[in-house]
Coordinates of C-alpha atoms and ligand atoms in Angstrom, one line a residue:
M36 CA 155.9 100.9 21.5
K37 CA 154.3 100.6 18.0
H38 CA 150.8 99.5 18.8
G39 CA 150.4 100.5 22.5
A40 CA 150.8 97.0 23.8
S41 CA 154.1 97.1 25.6
P42 CA 154.7 93.9 27.6
M43 CA 154.1 95.8 30.9
N44 CA 150.7 97.3 30.1
V45 CA 149.2 94.6 27.9
D46 CA 145.7 93.5 28.8
L47 CA 143.0 91.4 27.2
A48 CA 141.8 94.3 25.0
A49 CA 145.3 94.9 23.7
A50 CA 145.9 91.2 23.2
R51 CA 142.7 90.9 21.1
R52 CA 144.2 93.2 18.5
Y53 CA 146.5 90.5 17.3
I54 CA 145.5 87.3 19.1
A55 CA 142.0 86.0 18.3
G56 CA 140.0 86.7 21.5
G57 CA 143.2 87.8 23.1
V58 CA 144.0 84.2 24.3
D59 CA 145.5 81.1 22.8
S60 CA 143.1 78.9 24.9
P61 CA 139.6 80.3 25.6
V62 CA 139.6 79.3 29.3
R63 CA 142.3 82.0 29.9
A64 CA 139.7 84.7 29.1
G65 CA 138.2 83.8 32.5
R66 CA 134.5 84.1 31.4
P67 CA 133.2 81.9 34.3
V68 CA 134.8 84.2 36.9
G69 CA 134.1 87.5 35.0
Q70 CA 137.7 88.5 34.4
P71 CA 140.7 87.2 32.4
S72 CA 143.5 85.4 34.2
P73 CA 146.3 87.8 35.1
F74 CA 148.9 88.3 32.5
I75 CA 151.9 86.6 34.0
V76 CA 155.5 87.8 33.2
S77 CA 157.5 85.5 35.4
A78 CA 157.1 82.4 37.5
R79 CA 159.4 80.9 40.2
G80 CA 158.9 78.0 42.5
S81 CA 155.3 78.2 43.8
H82 CA 154.7 81.8 42.8
V83 CA 153.8 83.8 39.7
T84 CA 154.1 87.6 39.1
D85 CA 151.8 89.6 36.8
V86 CA 152.3 92.6 34.5
A87 CA 151.4 94.9 37.4
G88 CA 154.1 93.4 39.6
R89 CA 151.6 91.5 41.9
T90 CA 152.8 88.1 43.0
Y91 CA 150.5 85.2 43.7
V92 CA 150.8 81.8 45.2
D93 CA 150.0 79.7 42.2
F94 CA 147.5 76.9 42.4
L95 CA 146.7 77.0 38.7
C96 CA 150.1 75.6 37.8
A97 CA 149.5 75.9 34.1
Y98 CA 146.6 73.4 34.4
G99 CA 148.8 70.6 35.6
P100 CA 152.2 70.4 34.0
I101 CA 154.1 72.2 36.7
I102 CA 154.8 69.7 39.5
L103 CA 158.5 70.4 40.4
G104 CA 157.7 74.1 40.6
H105 CA 158.2 77.0 38.1
G106 CA 161.7 77.7 36.7
N107 CA 163.3 74.5 37.8
A108 CA 167.0 75.0 37.4
I109 CA 167.9 71.5 36.3
I110 CA 165.2 71.4 33.6
A111 CA 166.3 74.9 32.4
Q112 CA 169.9 73.8 32.2
A113 CA 169.0 70.6 30.3
V114 CA 166.8 72.6 27.9
A115 CA 169.5 75.2 27.2
A116 CA 172.1 72.5 26.5
A117 CA 169.8 70.6 24.2
A118 CA 168.8 73.7 22.3
R119 CA 172.5 74.5 21.7
D120 CA 173.0 71.0 20.2
G121 CA 170.1 71.3 17.8
A122 CA 166.5 71.9 18.9
V123 CA 165.0 69.7 16.3
V124 CA 166.7 67.3 14.0
G125 CA 164.0 65.4 12.1
T126 CA 165.5 62.0 12.8
T127 CA 165.4 59.6 15.7
H128 CA 168.0 60.4 18.3
P129 CA 169.4 58.3 21.2
E130 CA 167.9 60.3 24.0
E131 CA 164.5 59.8 22.6
V132 CA 165.0 56.0 22.6
R133 CA 166.3 56.2 26.2
L134 CA 163.2 58.2 27.2
A135 CA 160.9 55.6 25.6
E136 CA 162.7 52.9 27.6
R137 CA 162.3 54.9 30.8
I138 CA 158.6 55.3 30.3
C139 CA 158.0 51.7 29.4
R140 CA 159.9 50.6 32.6
R141 CA 157.8 53.0 34.7
F142 CA 154.4 52.0 33.3
G143 CA 154.2 48.2 33.0
S144 CA 151.3 48.4 30.6
M145 CA 153.3 50.4 28.1
E146 CA 155.5 48.0 26.1
R147 CA 156.1 50.5 23.3
V148 CA 155.5 54.2 23.1
R149 CA 155.3 57.1 20.6
F150 CA 156.1 60.7 21.4
V151 CA 153.9 63.6 20.3
S152 CA 153.8 67.2 21.5
T153 CA 150.4 67.6 23.3
G154 CA 147.8 65.6 25.1
T155 CA 145.4 66.3 22.3
E156 CA 147.6 64.5 19.8
A157 CA 148.2 61.6 22.2
C158 CA 144.5 61.0 22.7
M159 CA 143.6 61.5 19.1
S160 CA 146.3 59.2 17.9
A161 CA 145.4 56.5 20.5
I162 CA 141.8 56.5 19.2
R163 CA 142.9 56.2 15.6
L164 CA 145.2 53.4 16.5
A165 CA 142.5 51.6 18.4
R166 CA 140.2 51.8 15.3
G167 CA 143.0 50.6 13.0
F168 CA 143.9 47.7 15.3
T169 CA 140.3 46.5 16.0
R170 CA 138.9 47.4 12.6
K171 CA 135.9 48.9 14.4
E172 CA 134.8 52.5 14.0
K173 CA 132.9 53.8 17.1
F174 CA 134.3 54.6 20.5
I175 CA 133.1 55.4 24.0
R176 CA 133.9 58.5 26.0
F177 CA 132.6 59.7 29.3
S178 CA 131.0 63.1 29.8
G179 CA 133.1 65.5 31.8
C180 CA 136.3 63.8 30.8
Y181 CA 138.5 66.0 28.6
H182 CA 140.8 64.5 26.1
G183 CA 141.9 67.6 24.1
H184 CA 140.4 69.6 21.3
S185 CA 140.2 67.2 18.4
D186 CA 136.8 67.0 16.7
E187 CA 135.5 63.8 18.3
M188 CA 136.7 64.6 21.8
I189 CA 135.4 68.0 22.3
F190 CA 131.6 67.9 22.8
A191 CA 130.2 66.9 26.2
A192 CA 133.7 67.2 27.6
G193 CA 134.4 69.2 30.8
A194 CA 136.9 71.9 31.6
S195 CA 137.8 74.4 28.9
S196 CA 135.3 72.9 26.4
L197 CA 132.8 74.9 28.4
S198 CA 134.3 78.2 27.1
T199 CA 131.7 78.2 24.3
A200 CA 128.0 77.5 24.5
A201 CA 128.1 75.7 21.0
I202 CA 131.0 73.4 21.4
E203 CA 129.7 71.3 18.4
C204 CA 130.3 74.2 16.1
G205 CA 132.7 73.1 13.4
V206 CA 132.3 69.4 14.3
T207 CA 130.4 67.3 11.7
A208 CA 127.3 65.3 12.6
A209 CA 129.1 62.3 11.1
T210 CA 132.0 62.7 13.6
A211 CA 129.6 63.0 16.5
A212 CA 127.7 59.9 15.4
D213 CA 130.9 57.8 15.8
V214 CA 131.2 58.6 19.5
F215 CA 129.0 57.3 22.4
V216 CA 129.2 59.7 25.3
L217 CA 128.2 58.0 28.6
P218 CA 128.1 59.1 32.2
Y219 CA 131.3 58.6 34.3
N220 CA 131.0 56.2 37.2
D221 CA 128.0 54.4 35.8
V222 CA 128.7 50.8 35.1
A223 CA 125.1 50.0 34.0
A224 CA 125.3 52.7 31.3
L225 CA 128.5 51.2 29.9
E226 CA 127.2 47.7 30.1
S227 CA 124.1 48.6 28.2
A228 CA 126.0 50.6 25.5
L229 CA 128.4 47.7 25.0
R230 CA 125.6 45.2 24.9
R231 CA 123.9 47.1 22.1
H232 CA 126.9 48.4 20.2
G233 CA 129.9 46.4 21.4
S234 CA 130.6 44.8 18.0
A235 CA 131.2 48.3 16.6
V236 CA 133.1 49.8 19.5
A237 CA 136.9 50.0 19.0
A238 CA 137.7 51.5 22.4
A239 CA 136.6 53.3 25.5
I240 CA 138.8 56.2 26.6
V241 CA 138.5 57.5 30.2
E242 CA 140.4 59.7 32.7
P243 CA 140.8 57.1 35.5
V244 CA 140.6 60.0 38.0
C245 CA 138.8 62.8 36.3
A246 CA 140.3 66.2 36.7
N247 CA 138.2 68.1 34.2
M248 CA 134.8 68.3 36.0
G249 CA 136.4 69.4 39.2
L250 CA 138.1 66.5 40.8
C251 CA 135.9 63.4 40.4
L252 CA 137.1 60.1 41.8
P253 CA 136.2 56.7 40.4
L254 CA 133.7 54.9 42.7
P255 CA 135.1 51.6 44.2
G256 CA 135.2 48.9 41.5
Y257 CA 134.3 51.3 38.6
L258 CA 137.6 51.1 36.8
E259 CA 137.8 47.4 37.3
A260 CA 134.3 47.1 35.7
V261 CA 135.3 49.3 32.8
R262 CA 138.3 47.0 32.3
A263 CA 136.3 43.8 32.4
L264 CA 133.4 45.1 30.2
T265 CA 135.7 46.5 27.4
R266 CA 137.7 43.3 27.4
A267 CA 134.5 41.2 27.2
H268 CA 133.3 43.1 24.1
G269 CA 136.6 43.2 22.3
A270 CA 137.1 47.0 22.8
L271 CA 140.4 48.4 23.9
L272 CA 140.6 50.4 27.1
I273 CA 142.5 53.7 26.9
F274 CA 143.5 55.4 30.1
D275 CA 144.0 59.2 29.5
E276 CA 146.7 59.8 32.1
V277 CA 147.7 63.1 30.7
I278 CA 147.1 64.6 34.2
T279 CA 147.3 61.5 36.5
G280 CA 150.4 59.8 34.9
F281 CA 152.9 61.7 36.9
R282 CA 150.7 62.9 39.8
L283 CA 149.4 59.6 41.2
G284 CA 152.7 57.9 42.2
A285 CA 155.2 56.0 40.3
D286 CA 153.0 54.6 37.6
G287 CA 150.0 56.8 37.6
A288 CA 146.4 55.9 38.2
Q289 CA 146.8 52.5 36.7
G290 CA 149.3 51.6 39.4
E291 CA 147.3 53.2 42.1
F292 CA 144.1 51.2 41.1
A293 CA 145.9 48.2 39.8
V294 CA 144.0 48.3 36.5
R295 CA 145.9 47.6 33.3
P296 CA 144.7 49.5 30.2
D297 CA 145.6 48.5 26.7
L298 CA 146.8 52.0 25.8
T299 CA 147.8 55.0 27.9
C300 CA 148.1 58.7 27.1
L301 CA 150.7 60.8 28.9
G302 CA 151.5 64.5 28.8
K303 CA 151.5 67.6 31.0
A304 CA 154.0 67.0 33.8
L305 CA 156.1 64.6 31.6
G306 CA 157.9 67.6 30.0
G307 CA 158.5 69.5 33.2
G308 CA 156.7 72.5 31.5
L309 CA 157.7 71.8 28.0
P310 CA 155.4 70.3 25.4
I311 CA 155.9 66.6 25.1
A312 CA 153.3 63.9 25.4
A313 CA 153.1 60.2 24.6
F314 CA 150.8 57.4 23.9
G315 CA 151.7 53.7 24.3
G316 CA 150.7 50.3 25.4
R317 CA 150.6 46.7 24.3
A318 CA 153.3 45.9 21.8
D319 CA 150.9 44.1 19.4
I320 CA 148.7 47.2 19.3
M321 CA 151.5 49.7 19.0
D322 CA 153.0 47.7 16.1
A323 CA 149.9 48.5 14.1
L324 CA 151.4 52.0 13.7
A325 CA 153.1 52.8 10.4
P326 CA 155.8 52.0 9.2
Q327 CA 155.4 48.6 10.8
G328 CA 151.7 48.6 10.5
Q329 CA 149.2 50.7 8.7
V330 CA 147.9 53.4 11.1
F331 CA 149.5 56.8 10.5
A332 CA 150.7 59.1 13.3
G333 CA 153.6 61.5 13.0
G334 CA 154.8 65.1 13.8
T335 CA 157.6 67.4 12.9
F336 CA 158.3 68.1 16.6
S337 CA 157.5 64.7 18.0
G338 CA 160.3 63.5 20.2
N339 CA 162.4 66.7 19.6
P340 CA 165.6 66.8 21.6
V341 CA 164.7 69.9 23.7
C342 CA 161.5 68.4 25.1
V343 CA 163.1 65.0 25.5
A344 CA 165.9 66.6 27.5
A345 CA 163.3 68.4 29.7
A346 CA 161.5 65.1 30.3
H347 CA 164.8 63.3 31.3
A348 CA 165.6 66.2 33.7
F349 CA 162.1 65.9 35.1
L350 CA 162.3 62.1 35.6
D351 CA 165.9 62.3 37.0
Q352 CA 164.6 64.5 39.8
L353 CA 161.5 62.5 40.4
E354 CA 163.4 59.2 40.6
A355 CA 166.1 60.6 42.8
D356 CA 163.6 61.6 45.4
A357 CA 162.0 58.6 47.1
G358 CA 159.7 60.8 49.2
F359 CA 158.4 63.0 46.4
F360 CA 154.8 61.7 46.1
A361 CA 154.4 61.2 49.9
R362 CA 155.5 64.8 50.5
L363 CA 153.1 66.2 47.9
D364 CA 150.3 64.1 49.3
R365 CA 151.0 65.5 52.8
Q366 CA 150.9 69.1 51.5
A367 CA 147.8 68.4 49.6
K368 CA 146.1 67.0 52.7
R369 CA 147.2 70.1 54.6
L370 CA 145.6 72.3 52.0
A371 CA 142.4 70.2 51.9
S372 CA 142.0 70.3 55.6
G373 CA 142.6 74.1 55.6
L374 CA 140.0 74.6 53.0
A375 CA 137.5 72.3 54.7
E376 CA 137.9 74.2 57.9
A377 CA 137.3 77.5 56.2
I378 CA 134.2 76.2 54.5
E379 CA 132.8 74.7 57.7
K380 CA 133.6 77.8 59.7
A381 CA 131.5 79.8 57.3
G382 CA 128.6 77.4 57.7
F383 CA 128.8 75.9 54.2
A384 CA 128.6 72.2 53.4
L385 CA 130.9 71.9 50.4
P386 CA 132.8 68.7 50.1
V387 CA 136.6 69.1 49.6
V388 CA 138.2 66.3 47.5
Q389 CA 141.9 65.5 47.4
C390 CA 143.8 63.0 45.4
A391 CA 147.6 63.1 45.4
S392 CA 148.7 66.6 44.6
M393 CA 145.2 67.7 43.4
V394 CA 142.7 69.5 45.6
D395 CA 139.2 70.7 44.8
F396 CA 135.8 71.6 46.0
M397 CA 132.7 72.8 44.2
F398 CA 129.9 75.1 45.3
R399 CA 127.4 72.3 45.7
T400 CA 126.4 70.5 48.8
R401 CA 127.8 67.2 50.0
P402 CA 128.5 64.4 49.0
P403 CA 131.2 64.9 46.4
H404 CA 129.9 64.7 42.8
R405 CA 130.2 61.4 40.9
N406 CA 129.7 62.6 37.4
Y407 CA 129.4 65.5 35.1
S408 CA 125.7 66.1 35.6
E409 CA 126.2 66.5 39.4
A410 CA 129.3 68.7 38.8
S411 CA 127.2 70.9 36.6
Q412 CA 124.8 71.7 39.5
A413 CA 127.6 73.7 41.2
E414 CA 126.8 77.4 41.7
A415 CA 128.9 79.3 39.1
S416 CA 128.5 82.8 40.5
A417 CA 129.6 81.8 44.0
Y418 CA 132.8 80.4 42.6
A419 CA 133.4 83.6 40.6
R420 CA 133.2 85.6 43.8
Y421 CA 135.4 83.2 45.6
Y422 CA 138.0 83.3 42.8
R423 CA 138.1 87.1 42.8
G424 CA 138.3 87.2 46.5
M425 CA 141.2 84.8 46.6
L426 CA 143.0 86.7 43.8
E427 CA 142.7 89.9 45.7
R428 CA 144.4 88.1 48.6
G429 CA 147.3 86.9 46.4
I430 CA 146.1 83.3 45.6
L431 CA 145.8 82.3 41.9
L432 CA 143.1 79.7 41.3
P433 CA 141.8 78.2 38.1
P434 CA 139.3 80.5 36.4
S435 CA 136.6 77.8 36.2
Q436 CA 135.1 75.6 38.8
M437 CA 135.5 72.6 36.4
E438 CA 139.3 72.9 36.9
L439 CA 141.1 72.2 40.1
M440 CA 144.0 73.2 42.3
F441 CA 147.4 71.7 41.6
L442 CA 150.3 71.6 44.0
T443 CA 154.0 71.4 43.2
A444 CA 157.0 70.3 45.2
E445 CA 157.7 74.0 45.9
H446 CA 154.5 74.7 47.7
D447 CA 155.6 75.0 51.4
D448 CA 153.5 75.2 54.5
A449 CA 153.5 79.0 54.3
D450 CA 152.0 78.9 50.8
I451 CA 149.3 76.5 51.9
D452 CA 148.5 78.3 55.1
A453 CA 148.2 81.6 53.1
A454 CA 145.6 79.9 50.9
S455 CA 143.7 78.5 53.9
R456 CA 143.7 82.0 55.6
A457 CA 142.5 83.6 52.4
A458 CA 139.8 81.0 52.0
R459 CA 138.6 81.7 55.6
D460 CA 138.3 85.4 54.8
V461 CA 136.6 84.9 51.5
M462 CA 134.2 82.2 52.8
A463 CA 133.2 84.4 55.7
A464 CA 132.5 87.2 53.3
L465 CA 130.4 84.9 51.0
A466 CA 128.5 83.7 54.1
A467 CA 127.7 87.3 55.1
E468 CA 126.2 88.1 51.7
P469 CA 122.5 89.0 51.9
R470 CA 121.6 86.5 49.2
K471 CA 120.8 82.8 49.2
R472 CA 123.9 81.3 50.8
A473 CA 126.1 79.5 48.4
G474 CA 126.2 75.7 48.9
H475 CA 123.2 75.6 51.2
G476 CA 120.3 73.3 50.5
Ligands
PLP627 C1 143.1 64.5 30.9 C2 143.5 65.4 29.7 N1 143.8 64.8 28.5 C3 144.2 65.5 27.5 C4 144.4 66.9 27.5 C5 144.8 67.6 26.3 O1 146.1 68.0 26.5 P1 146.8 69.2 25.7 O2 146.1 70.5 26.3 O3 148.2 69.1 26.0 O4 146.5 69.1 24.3 C6 144.1 67.5 28.8 C7 144.3 69.0 28.9 O5 143.9 69.6 29.8 C8 143.7 66.7 29.9 O6 143.5 67.3 31.1

């Protein structure tokens, strides 16, 4: 092979020759765990196989999009058929309209929708739309929530934004000055910011269940308070449901918590593994988008037939399976209790958190963290050793403690019990280390 990087022996060093940093997303370099994520050549069901032929039970699940399992045959078939009929046509097509209708029926708060390709675009466009609609310039975010890599979203965000120590590099001070970043789960902080700046605030954007500082649940009444306060100050409420939209039941976190946002961002699982995302909400707000209104948002690949076909194939399967979410919830509870048992048996006091098909714990003592500053207290080196121990035992985890474990419909009892067994071994090994015991005091 020309440059010594045949598909079967490629590693991070070889990848760096032609891909900046060897990765297309910095978190994949695995800095927090001291090694890159394995280079995966194939993925089926709940398993992935790397270049060396090792197979792992996958709990990374591509950071969330994979919920039916890898290599879903119905999605693959739909994608192949759509690609044959013209992968991208540059006009509106009937299946795109049908998908929009399906999404609006599913999410009562979404009266109209726009398709884009990524969650980043969905959140970025929702913010611009909120500004155009309200004619106000500032907006509120919450630290530890991640809304993609656009300039105004990236600093003080959780998850992969931690891949660099100088996240503000390349973002202008003027952009940063337009954003108020507040602690999550803190009603008083929001109240005070809106009291002082409400007349300039176009919107607040929040992950209703935050999946980017580990798994962080909203405290009882928090989302309701965010709803009431934004409304009282004439600011729109944007729910970033890029992760939760198709993981928390039929209509995402907004259904689960019965809180109705003005705008919603969707992505990840919507495309069954293909890049499609959406933002949508109240008709009067969405009508401020050009050509009807004045706010611009567009994209060559927005609503393309291949990704739209994948989304239909995903929704077809979801909607045909009445027990889908209940089954995933049961599996996630099984995993959470397996991990909790492993942790307890080793003498640690680390809280395991589960919400729908998401499971997580951090190396910090109970109770579960409520915000980014508490999440940031977690012991990074203990997680790194845990990650590597799990990998050696055939379990693929996210390479950062700020991410979490995702389950798919293909994870069976054997997969989950394998993870719990591996966790028992690794936790016991961590407990036996002659250093300060992780998670204690
Ligand atoms: C809640 C949330 N919003 C937005 C995004 C950005 O989505 P994308 O990576 O598709 O641009 C992510 C990605 O992890 C996310 O978790």
